[in-house]
């Protein structure tokens, strides 16, 4: 898995600020490979829908994945005829590669993509991007498996889709419902930090991006969609499914070993209620107790199995020491990652050394209990030994949790005085900068004519900051869209 450094920690999630009038709010990418027949109808229909329903400036980007037919000529003609359409040519195939390349180069604050067959009804586009515009969510996906979705497709594709999402839930603990629907959007500031961590360049790109985003605590918004299967789809189901399963194994192994640098993404954008200091509420105590109890229960079972095994050919004291040592190492590693959320290899040796000190205390308690039992009875039954050890381990467990929380894995967060307030969080110096020609200008509407240059000089300042240094509201106000708007060219 890729572990190279990303641009930095995530900035505060906030409403989209006013931007230069020449910059589109939305950039919709259409990845294509040898789609000479479907490309023009798709772009014309999407363009007509956006002009009619989307209240802000937009751009449609055709990402040509090394097509060998006349797709490049069709894309070039559309770019020349429609001001809001651009064409991007890649010399290598791969939907993930196309999305990463175009999204990384785009200047639009909201980035989206959809399949060229437009199987998803376009009326879901505005609900898809609205939570990203408002700052509520970081990513948004269309879901064909939501209860409110209306889907028309064959039983084979239905079975494969549901089976794949069950695999994701069982192996990667994914909570989103539909990984492969070709209808997604992401905020550009999120993409700049998240995309460098995504390794896949093909069809698994979507799944890997969503799994990493979810594991990092980012908010994913799901939109039920109306979806009609394209019977002429060129997707190779068997090869795609095989590549996806390989990707599941690769990502699952990376998450299990901690080789992904998700610490840069571990907190969502902006104000998180879990970051607030509340009196008389220990931070994270409830979650840590649950995790510690689960790990402790499994460790105790593991210890008892080892003790029973070693007791077959060693004395009780030696069997207890070896079993406790092995289970203590496993217990410290599990608590480090699952209970206290420490990932990566930094400090792992020190944590294990401290865990061995805690192990020594547990060894003293259990060994002392066995010594007392042997002093009271010359030949105690094996069941009696196990009962004594369970009682001693319960006492050692309470002490172990206290030592882990206060000494081995202490909360070294910044003091409350150093944490910016909720109101000021969106205006810290780490906020991204934006170019604008007027403070607090309304978000750009669709330009009447295609603008190839900016006729006005720009001034750089942080999101929400006016030119005079004061802070003003830069909230994007969405205009209502008529709910009965439909595409006249859509036979559905």
Short mmCIF file of C-alpha atoms in Angstrom, two decimals:
data_model
loop_
_atom_site.label_atom_id
_atom_site.label_comp_id
_atom_site.label_asym_id
_atom_site.label_seq_id
_atom_site.Cartn_x
_atom_site.Cartn_y
_atom_site.Cartn_z
CA UNK A 1 0.00 0.00 0.00
CA UNK A 2 1.08 3.54 -0.60
CA UNK A 3 2.48 5.21 2.52
CA UNK A 4 4.03 8.36 1.02
CA UNK A 5 3.22 11.61 2.73
CA UNK A 6 0.07 13.49 1.81
CA UNK A 7 -0.26 17.29 1.62
CA UNK A 8 -1.03 17.48 5.34
CA UNK A 9 -3.81 17.25 7.85
CA UNK A 10 -7.35 17.98 6.77
CA UNK A 11 -8.53 21.59 7.06
CA UNK A 12 -11.75 22.53 8.80
CA UNK A 13 -14.94 21.51 6.99
CA UNK A 14 -16.97 24.61 6.21
CA UNK A 15 -19.53 26.00 3.80
CA UNK A 16 -18.05 26.75 0.42
CA UNK A 17 -16.81 30.34 0.32
CA UNK A 18 -17.27 32.83 -2.46
CA UNK A 19 -14.87 32.16 -5.33
CA UNK A 20 -13.80 33.76 -8.54
CA UNK A 21 -16.65 34.11 -11.03
CA UNK A 22 -14.69 32.12 -13.61
CA UNK A 23 -14.38 29.05 -11.39
CA UNK A 24 -17.13 26.43 -11.58
CA UNK A 25 -18.63 25.12 -8.37
CA UNK A 26 -19.09 21.61 -9.78
CA UNK A 27 -16.83 19.59 -12.07
CA UNK A 28 -18.51 16.42 -13.38
CA UNK A 29 -16.04 13.92 -14.83
CA UNK A 30 -17.15 11.30 -17.37
CA UNK A 31 -14.52 8.55 -17.79
CA UNK A 32 -14.79 6.93 -21.22
CA UNK A 33 -13.06 4.21 -23.21
CA UNK A 34 -14.19 3.60 -26.80
CA UNK A 35 -17.58 5.26 -26.26
CA UNK A 36 -17.98 6.93 -29.67
CA UNK A 37 -21.70 6.14 -29.81
CA UNK A 38 -22.78 7.05 -26.26
CA UNK A 39 -20.51 10.01 -25.53
CA UNK A 40 -22.32 12.78 -27.41
CA UNK A 41 -25.87 11.89 -26.23
CA UNK A 42 -24.58 11.58 -22.67
CA UNK A 43 -22.83 14.97 -22.64
CA UNK A 44 -25.73 16.77 -24.35
CA UNK A 45 -28.27 15.32 -21.94
CA UNK A 46 -26.12 16.06 -18.87
CA UNK A 47 -25.37 19.59 -20.06
CA UNK A 48 -29.04 20.33 -20.69
CA UNK A 49 -29.98 19.00 -17.25
CA UNK A 50 -27.32 21.05 -15.45
CA UNK A 51 -28.24 24.26 -17.28
CA UNK A 52 -31.87 23.74 -16.35
CA UNK A 53 -31.55 22.64 -12.71
CA UNK A 54 -28.12 23.48 -11.28
CA UNK A 55 -28.02 27.08 -10.00
CA UNK A 56 -24.23 27.61 -10.14
CA UNK A 57 -21.40 27.47 -12.61
CA UNK A 58 -20.39 23.98 -13.65
CA UNK A 59 -18.01 22.12 -15.90
CA UNK A 60 -18.24 18.74 -17.65
CA UNK A 61 -14.87 17.03 -18.14
CA UNK A 62 -14.50 14.11 -20.55
CA UNK A 63 -11.68 11.85 -19.32
CA UNK A 64 -10.64 9.74 -22.29
CA UNK A 65 -8.93 6.53 -21.11
CA UNK A 66 -6.71 5.87 -24.15
CA UNK A 67 -9.62 5.22 -26.52
CA UNK A 68 -8.72 3.67 -29.88
CA UNK A 69 -11.89 4.53 -31.81
CA UNK A 70 -13.26 7.96 -32.73
CA UNK A 71 -14.02 8.92 -29.11
CA UNK A 72 -11.22 11.54 -29.03
CA UNK A 73 -12.70 13.32 -32.08
CA UNK A 74 -16.18 13.30 -30.56
CA UNK A 75 -14.79 14.71 -27.31
CA UNK A 76 -12.85 17.42 -29.13
CA UNK A 77 -15.95 18.44 -31.10
CA UNK A 78 -18.04 18.69 -27.92
CA UNK A 79 -15.34 20.79 -26.26
CA UNK A 80 -15.32 23.17 -29.21
CA UNK A 81 -19.11 23.51 -29.37
CA UNK A 82 -20.03 23.74 -25.67
CA UNK A 83 -18.23 26.27 -23.42
CA UNK A 84 -18.81 24.22 -20.24
CA UNK A 85 -17.22 21.05 -21.68
CA UNK A 86 -13.51 20.23 -21.50
CA UNK A 87 -11.60 17.23 -22.81
CA UNK A 88 -8.77 15.42 -21.03
CA UNK A 89 -6.83 12.66 -22.78
CA UNK A 90 -4.94 9.92 -20.90
CA UNK A 91 -2.63 7.48 -22.66
CA UNK A 92 -3.26 4.71 -20.11
CA UNK A 93 -6.47 2.87 -19.29
CA UNK A 94 -8.05 2.79 -15.86
CA UNK A 95 -11.09 4.55 -14.44
CA UNK A 96 -9.36 5.19 -11.13
CA UNK A 97 -6.33 6.67 -12.89
CA UNK A 98 -8.59 8.99 -14.90
CA UNK A 99 -10.52 10.18 -11.84
CA UNK A 100 -7.38 10.78 -9.77
CA UNK A 101 -5.70 12.70 -12.60
CA UNK A 102 -8.64 14.94 -13.44
CA UNK A 103 -9.75 15.51 -9.85
CA UNK A 104 -6.21 16.40 -8.79
CA UNK A 105 -5.96 19.01 -11.54
CA UNK A 106 -9.44 20.50 -11.13
CA UNK A 107 -10.03 23.85 -9.43
CA UNK A 108 -13.72 23.24 -8.71
CA UNK A 109 -14.59 22.87 -4.99
CA UNK A 110 -16.98 19.97 -5.71
CA UNK A 111 -15.78 17.04 -7.84
CA UNK A 112 -18.14 14.37 -9.16
CA UNK A 113 -18.23 11.60 -11.70
CA UNK A 114 -20.81 9.47 -13.45
CA UNK A 115 -20.79 6.67 -15.98
CA UNK A 116 -21.23 7.54 -19.63
CA UNK A 117 -24.35 5.38 -19.97
CA UNK A 118 -26.19 7.65 -17.48
CA UNK A 119 -27.89 4.67 -15.88
CA UNK A 120 -28.52 6.84 -12.82
CA UNK A 121 -31.40 9.31 -13.09
CA UNK A 122 -29.95 12.82 -13.16
CA UNK A 123 -32.50 14.20 -10.71
CA UNK A 124 -30.30 12.70 -7.97
CA UNK A 125 -27.34 14.93 -8.92
CA UNK A 126 -28.33 18.00 -6.92
CA UNK A 127 -29.16 15.96 -3.77
CA UNK A 128 -25.78 14.27 -4.24
CA UNK A 129 -23.70 17.46 -4.15
CA UNK A 130 -25.85 19.61 -1.82
CA UNK A 131 -24.41 18.12 1.43
CA UNK A 132 -20.90 18.77 0.12
CA UNK A 133 -21.73 22.36 -0.77
CA UNK A 134 -23.21 23.01 2.66
CA UNK A 135 -20.20 21.49 4.45
CA UNK A 136 -22.24 18.74 6.11
CA UNK A 137 -20.46 15.85 4.38
CA UNK A 138 -17.10 15.06 2.83
CA UNK A 139 -18.11 12.49 0.19
CA UNK A 140 -21.44 11.54 -1.37
CA UNK A 141 -22.43 8.37 -3.21
CA UNK A 142 -25.46 7.15 -5.07
CA UNK A 143 -26.85 3.89 -3.70
CA UNK A 144 -28.78 1.32 -5.70
CA UNK A 145 -29.22 -0.83 -2.58
CA UNK A 146 -30.98 1.72 -0.38
CA UNK A 147 -34.61 1.00 0.50
CA UNK A 148 -35.87 4.05 -1.40
CA UNK A 149 -33.91 3.24 -4.57
CA UNK A 150 -35.69 2.11 -7.72
CA UNK A 151 -33.53 -0.25 -9.73
CA UNK A 152 -34.13 -2.16 -12.95
CA UNK A 153 -31.48 -4.77 -13.75
CA UNK A 154 -30.98 -8.46 -14.31
CA UNK A 155 -30.70 -11.05 -11.51
CA UNK A 156 -27.02 -11.77 -12.24
CA UNK A 157 -25.90 -8.18 -11.72
CA UNK A 158 -28.19 -7.85 -8.69
CA UNK A 159 -26.65 -10.93 -7.09
CA UNK A 160 -23.07 -9.84 -7.83
CA UNK A 161 -23.65 -6.34 -6.47
CA UNK A 162 -25.23 -7.52 -3.23
CA UNK A 163 -22.65 -10.29 -2.74
CA UNK A 164 -19.79 -7.83 -3.23
CA UNK A 165 -21.18 -5.40 -0.68
CA UNK A 166 -21.70 -8.26 1.80
CA UNK A 167 -18.03 -9.15 1.32
CA UNK A 168 -17.05 -5.56 2.06
CA UNK A 169 -19.16 -5.52 5.21
CA UNK A 170 -17.77 -8.82 6.43
CA UNK A 171 -14.11 -8.30 5.59
CA UNK A 172 -13.52 -4.53 5.80
CA UNK A 173 -16.40 -3.62 8.14
CA UNK A 174 -17.76 -1.19 5.52
CA UNK A 175 -20.99 0.55 6.49
CA UNK A 176 -21.84 2.21 3.19
CA UNK A 177 -24.35 0.27 1.12
CA UNK A 178 -23.15 0.53 -2.50
CA UNK A 179 -19.46 0.81 -3.40
CA UNK A 180 -19.62 0.48 -7.18
CA UNK A 181 -22.46 2.75 -8.26
CA UNK A 182 -21.00 5.08 -10.88
CA UNK A 183 -22.40 8.21 -9.26
CA UNK A 184 -20.17 9.86 -6.63
CA UNK A 185 -18.91 13.25 -5.48
CA UNK A 186 -16.19 14.55 -3.16
CA UNK A 187 -15.05 17.91 -1.86
CA UNK A 188 -11.80 19.02 -3.50
CA UNK A 189 -10.08 19.79 -0.19
CA UNK A 190 -10.86 16.24 0.95
CA UNK A 191 -9.68 14.75 -2.35
CA UNK A 192 -6.33 16.52 -2.11
CA UNK A 193 -5.52 14.65 1.09
CA UNK A 194 -7.36 11.38 0.49
CA UNK A 195 -6.41 10.56 -3.12
CA UNK A 196 -2.64 10.16 -2.47
CA UNK A 197 -3.52 7.26 -0.16
CA UNK A 198 -5.60 5.42 -2.79
CA UNK A 199 -3.47 2.98 -4.76
CA UNK A 200 -5.87 1.31 -7.22
CA UNK A 201 -6.18 2.74 -10.73
CA UNK A 202 -9.06 0.60 -11.99
CA UNK A 203 -12.59 -0.30 -10.89
CA UNK A 204 -11.60 -0.89 -7.25
CA UNK A 205 -10.67 2.81 -6.94
CA UNK A 206 -14.17 3.69 -5.64
CA UNK A 207 -14.17 1.00 -2.97
CA UNK A 208 -10.69 1.79 -1.72
CA UNK A 209 -11.45 5.50 -1.51
CA UNK A 210 -14.66 4.90 0.43
CA UNK A 211 -13.09 2.38 2.84
CA UNK A 212 -10.20 4.71 3.66
CA UNK A 213 -12.53 7.69 4.05
CA UNK A 214 -14.83 5.74 6.38
CA UNK A 215 -11.93 4.37 8.46
CA UNK A 216 -10.59 7.92 8.76
CA UNK A 217 -13.89 9.17 10.20
CA UNK A 218 -15.00 11.22 7.20
CA UNK A 219 -18.72 11.62 6.64
CA UNK A 220 -20.19 9.81 3.63
CA UNK A 221 -23.66 10.86 2.45
CA UNK A 222 -25.76 8.29 0.58
CA UNK A 223 -28.47 9.20 -1.93
CA UNK A 224 -31.08 6.64 -3.07
CA UNK A 225 -31.11 6.62 -6.87
CA UNK A 226 -33.30 5.49 -9.74
CA UNK A 227 -31.08 3.24 -11.85
CA UNK A 228 -31.71 1.31 -15.07
CA UNK A 229 -29.15 -1.28 -16.15
CA UNK A 230 -27.39 -0.74 -19.46
CA UNK A 231 -27.55 -4.08 -21.32
CA UNK A 232 -24.75 -2.95 -23.68
CA UNK A 233 -22.26 -2.25 -20.86
CA UNK A 234 -18.66 -3.15 -21.78
CA UNK A 235 -17.65 -3.96 -18.21
CA UNK A 236 -16.08 -7.44 -17.89
CA UNK A 237 -17.84 -8.75 -14.81
CA UNK A 238 -15.55 -11.70 -14.03
CA UNK A 239 -12.30 -9.74 -14.40
CA UNK A 240 -13.69 -6.79 -12.46
CA UNK A 241 -14.88 -9.04 -9.64
CA UNK A 242 -11.48 -10.77 -9.48
CA UNK A 243 -9.61 -7.46 -9.34
CA UNK A 244 -12.01 -6.20 -6.68
CA UNK A 245 -11.42 -9.25 -4.47
CA UNK A 246 -7.66 -8.77 -4.82
CA UNK A 247 -8.14 -5.16 -3.79
CA UNK A 248 -10.21 -6.19 -0.75
CA UNK A 249 -7.39 -8.49 0.35
CA UNK A 250 -4.73 -5.79 -0.17
CA UNK A 251 -6.61 -3.06 1.69
CA UNK A 252 -7.66 -5.43 4.50
CA UNK A 253 -4.06 -6.52 5.02
CA UNK A 254 -2.85 -2.90 5.03
CA UNK A 255 -5.49 -1.92 7.60
CA UNK A 256 -4.64 -4.92 9.78
CA UNK A 257 -0.89 -4.17 9.76
CA UNK A 258 -1.34 -0.41 10.23
CA UNK A 259 0.72 0.45 7.13
CA UNK A 260 -1.76 3.11 5.98
CA UNK A 261 -1.11 6.64 7.19
CA UNK A 262 -4.70 7.22 8.24
CA UNK A 263 -3.58 9.29 11.23
CA UNK A 264 -3.66 12.31 8.90
CA UNK A 265 -7.38 11.74 8.40
CA UNK A 266 -8.48 10.45 11.78
CA UNK A 267 -10.78 13.37 12.54
CA UNK A 268 -13.55 14.72 10.33
CA UNK A 269 -13.46 18.27 9.05
CA UNK A 270 -14.57 21.05 11.33
CA UNK A 271 -16.33 20.86 14.66
CA UNK A 272 -16.67 17.35 16.03
CA UNK A 273 -18.70 17.01 19.25
CA UNK A 274 -16.30 14.29 20.37
CA UNK A 275 -13.57 16.95 20.54
CA UNK A 276 -15.48 19.12 23.00
CA UNK A 277 -14.36 19.30 26.60
CA UNK A 278 -17.30 18.49 28.87
CA UNK A 279 -17.02 18.62 32.66
CA UNK A 280 -17.19 15.30 34.53
CA UNK A 281 -17.14 13.30 31.28
CA UNK A 282 -13.85 11.40 30.81
CA UNK A 283 -12.92 11.61 27.15
CA UNK A 284 -13.38 8.29 25.35
CA UNK A 285 -13.75 6.29 28.58
CA UNK A 286 -16.89 4.38 27.59
CA UNK A 287 -15.52 3.29 24.23
CA UNK A 288 -12.17 2.32 25.78
CA UNK A 289 -13.88 0.26 28.48
CA UNK A 290 -15.89 -1.68 25.90
CA UNK A 291 -12.83 -2.30 23.75
CA UNK A 292 -10.70 -3.28 26.71
CA UNK A 293 -13.32 -5.73 27.99
CA UNK A 294 -13.62 -7.39 24.58
CA UNK A 295 -9.86 -7.66 24.17
CA UNK A 296 -9.51 -8.81 27.78
CA UNK A 297 -12.12 -11.53 27.38
CA UNK A 298 -10.45 -12.89 24.26
CA UNK A 299 -7.01 -12.63 25.90
CA UNK A 300 -8.22 -14.57 28.93
CA UNK A 301 -9.55 -17.38 26.75
CA UNK A 302 -6.28 -17.39 24.82
CA UNK A 303 -4.32 -17.49 28.10
CA UNK A 304 -6.37 -20.37 29.51
CA UNK A 305 -5.92 -22.40 26.33
CA UNK A 306 -2.18 -21.81 26.43
CA UNK A 307 -1.98 -22.65 30.14
CA UNK A 308 -3.87 -25.90 29.65
CA UNK A 309 -1.55 -26.79 26.76
CA UNK A 310 1.70 -25.99 28.59
CA UNK A 311 0.47 -27.66 31.77
CA UNK A 312 0.61 -31.03 29.99
CA UNK A 313 4.42 -31.06 30.08
CA UNK A 314 5.43 -28.36 32.63
CA UNK A 315 4.72 -27.32 36.17
CA UNK A 316 1.97 -24.90 37.05
CA UNK A 317 4.30 -21.94 37.69
CA UNK A 318 6.20 -22.32 34.40
CA UNK A 319 3.03 -22.96 32.39
CA UNK A 320 1.43 -19.88 33.95
CA UNK A 321 4.46 -17.65 33.24
CA UNK A 322 4.81 -18.68 29.58
CA UNK A 323 1.08 -18.51 28.86
CA UNK A 324 0.79 -15.13 30.53
CA UNK A 325 3.82 -13.76 28.65
CA UNK A 326 2.50 -14.76 25.22
CA UNK A 327 -1.02 -13.56 25.92
CA UNK A 328 0.31 -10.28 27.39
CA UNK A 329 2.19 -9.42 24.20
CA UNK A 330 -0.92 -10.13 22.13
CA UNK A 331 -3.10 -8.21 24.62
CA UNK A 332 -0.88 -5.11 24.50
CA UNK A 333 -0.84 -5.12 20.69
CA UNK A 334 -4.61 -5.51 20.48
CA UNK A 335 -5.34 -2.82 23.08
CA UNK A 336 -2.85 -0.48 21.44
CA UNK A 337 -4.75 -0.54 18.17
CA UNK A 338 -8.35 -1.37 19.02
CA UNK A 339 -8.89 0.17 22.45
CA UNK A 340 -6.67 3.25 22.45
CA UNK A 341 -6.52 3.86 18.68
CA UNK A 342 -2.73 3.94 18.33
CA UNK A 343 -1.75 3.03 14.75
CA UNK A 344 1.55 2.67 12.97
CA UNK A 345 4.84 1.38 14.33
CA UNK A 346 5.92 4.51 16.18
CA UNK A 347 6.39 3.78 19.89
CA UNK A 348 5.40 0.13 19.50
CA UNK A 349 8.56 -1.17 21.22
CA UNK A 350 8.13 1.23 24.14
CA UNK A 351 4.49 0.26 24.50
CA UNK A 352 5.38 -3.43 24.56
CA UNK A 353 8.08 -2.77 27.17
CA UNK A 354 5.59 -0.94 29.35
CA UNK A 355 3.10 -3.72 28.72
CA UNK A 356 5.66 -6.21 30.03
CA UNK A 357 5.87 -4.23 33.27
CA UNK A 358 2.09 -4.51 33.53
CA UNK A 359 2.53 -8.19 32.71
CA UNK A 360 4.94 -8.50 35.66
CA UNK A 361 2.28 -7.16 37.99
CA UNK A 362 -0.24 -9.65 36.61
CA UNK A 363 2.31 -12.42 36.93
CA UNK A 364 2.88 -11.54 40.56
CA UNK A 365 -0.86 -11.64 41.26
CA UNK A 366 -1.49 -14.94 39.50
CA UNK A 367 1.70 -16.60 40.72
CA UNK A 368 0.96 -15.48 44.25
CA UNK A 369 -2.53 -16.94 43.94
CA UNK A 370 -1.13 -20.28 42.74
CA UNK A 371 1.44 -20.29 45.53
CA UNK A 372 -1.26 -19.69 48.09
CA UNK A 373 -3.37 -22.49 46.58
CA UNK A 374 -0.45 -24.94 46.62
CA UNK A 375 0.30 -24.02 50.23
CA UNK A 376 -3.30 -24.71 51.19
CA UNK A 377 -3.55 -27.99 49.27
CA UNK A 378 -0.84 -30.47 48.31
CA UNK A 379 -2.51 -31.63 45.08
CA UNK A 380 -5.25 -29.18 43.97
CA UNK A 381 -7.56 -30.19 41.13
CA UNK A 382 -7.03 -28.63 37.70
CA UNK A 383 -10.47 -27.03 37.81
CA UNK A 384 -9.58 -25.40 41.13
CA UNK A 385 -6.40 -23.99 39.63
CA UNK A 386 -8.38 -22.50 36.74
CA UNK A 387 -10.92 -20.93 39.10
CA UNK A 388 -8.17 -19.31 41.17
CA UNK A 389 -6.42 -18.05 38.06
CA UNK A 390 -9.67 -16.55 36.71
CA UNK A 391 -10.23 -14.65 39.95
CA UNK A 392 -6.63 -13.42 39.98
CA UNK A 393 -6.86 -12.36 36.35
CA UNK A 394 -10.03 -10.36 37.02
CA UNK A 395 -8.19 -8.38 39.69
CA UNK A 396 -5.19 -7.96 37.39
CA UNK A 397 -7.47 -6.81 34.56
CA UNK A 398 -8.82 -3.83 36.49
CA UNK A 399 -5.30 -2.76 37.41
CA UNK A 400 -4.12 -3.34 33.83
CA UNK A 401 -6.78 -1.03 32.39
CA UNK A 402 -5.89 1.75 34.81
CA UNK A 403 -2.18 1.43 34.02
CA UNK A 404 -2.81 1.26 30.27
CA UNK A 405 -4.99 4.36 30.32
CA UNK A 406 -2.83 6.46 32.65
CA UNK A 407 0.69 5.27 31.79
CA UNK A 408 1.09 3.15 28.66
CA UNK A 409 -1.42 4.93 26.36
CA UNK A 410 -2.17 8.27 28.03
CA UNK A 411 -4.26 10.88 26.26
CA UNK A 412 -1.67 13.43 25.20
CA UNK A 413 -4.13 15.76 23.50
CA UNK A 414 -3.66 19.50 23.68
CA UNK A 415 -5.02 21.26 26.77
CA UNK A 416 -8.46 22.73 26.46
CA UNK A 417 -7.09 26.27 26.35
CA UNK A 418 -5.13 25.47 23.21
CA UNK A 419 -8.14 24.07 21.33
CA UNK A 420 -9.82 26.69 19.13
CA UNK A 421 -13.44 27.38 19.80
CA UNK A 422 -16.21 25.95 17.69
CA UNK A 423 -16.97 29.31 16.09
CA UNK A 424 -13.36 30.08 15.21
CA UNK A 425 -12.52 26.60 13.94
CA UNK A 426 -13.39 27.48 10.37
CA UNK A 427 -11.18 30.58 10.38
CA UNK A 428 -7.83 29.28 11.59
CA UNK A 429 -4.65 30.07 9.63
CA UNK A 430 -4.64 26.48 8.36
CA UNK A 431 -7.82 27.12 6.37
CA UNK A 432 -7.33 26.95 2.60
CA UNK A 433 -7.08 30.17 0.64
CA UNK A 434 -9.40 31.17 -2.16
CA UNK A 435 -9.25 33.80 -4.86
CA UNK A 436 -12.06 36.32 -5.18
CA UNK A 437 -12.62 39.70 -6.73
CA UNK A 438 -14.99 40.98 -4.05
CA UNK A 439 -15.41 40.11 -0.36
CA UNK A 440 -18.47 38.01 0.39
CA UNK A 441 -19.48 37.93 -3.25
CA UNK A 442 -22.25 35.48 -4.10
CA UNK A 443 -21.17 32.11 -5.35
CA UNK A 444 -20.65 32.05 -9.10
CA UNK A 445 -23.68 31.60 -11.26
CA UNK A 446 -23.37 29.99 -14.66
CA UNK A 447 -21.38 32.30 -16.93
CA UNK A 448 -23.23 33.64 -19.92
CA UNK A 449 -20.22 33.24 -22.15
CA UNK A 450 -17.13 31.07 -21.92
CA UNK A 451 -14.41 32.94 -20.01
CA UNK A 452 -10.84 32.11 -20.92
CA UNK A 453 -9.19 34.61 -18.61
CA UNK A 454 -9.85 36.62 -15.47
CA UNK A 455 -10.20 40.31 -16.36
CA UNK A 456 -9.92 41.39 -12.73
CA UNK A 457 -6.93 41.16 -10.41
CA UNK A 458 -7.41 38.75 -7.55
CA UNK A 459 -6.59 39.01 -3.88
CA UNK A 460 -5.73 35.97 -1.75
CA UNK A 461 -7.31 35.61 1.67
CA UNK A 462 -8.65 32.80 3.84
CA UNK A 463 -12.10 31.32 3.56
CA UNK A 464 -14.70 33.68 5.02
CA UNK A 465 -12.23 36.55 5.49
CA UNK A 466 -13.07 39.85 3.85
CA UNK A 467 -10.46 42.09 2.24
CA UNK A 468 -10.57 44.46 5.21
CA UNK A 469 -9.66 41.62 7.58
CA UNK A 470 -13.12 41.14 9.05
CA UNK A 471 -14.99 37.84 9.02
CA UNK A 472 -18.25 37.58 7.16
CA UNK A 473 -20.67 34.87 6.21
CA UNK A 474 -19.58 33.03 3.06
CA UNK A 475 -22.33 30.44 3.09
CA UNK A 476 -23.48 29.05 -0.24
CA UNK A 477 -27.23 29.55 -0.59
CA UNK A 478 -28.92 26.92 -2.74
CA UNK A 479 -31.84 27.98 -4.91
CA UNK A 480 -34.91 25.73 -4.90
CA UNK A 481 -35.27 23.31 -7.78
CA UNK A 482 -38.68 22.31 -9.03
CA UNK A 483 -39.31 18.74 -7.86
CA UNK A 484 -41.12 17.85 -11.08
CA UNK A 485 -38.14 18.71 -13.29
CA UNK A 486 -37.35 15.77 -15.52
CA UNK A 487 -35.26 15.20 -18.60
CA UNK A 488 -37.42 15.36 -21.72
CA UNK A 489 -35.04 12.99 -23.44
CA UNK A 490 -35.25 10.41 -20.68
CA UNK A 491 -37.65 7.62 -21.67
CA UNK A 492 -38.00 6.60 -18.04
#
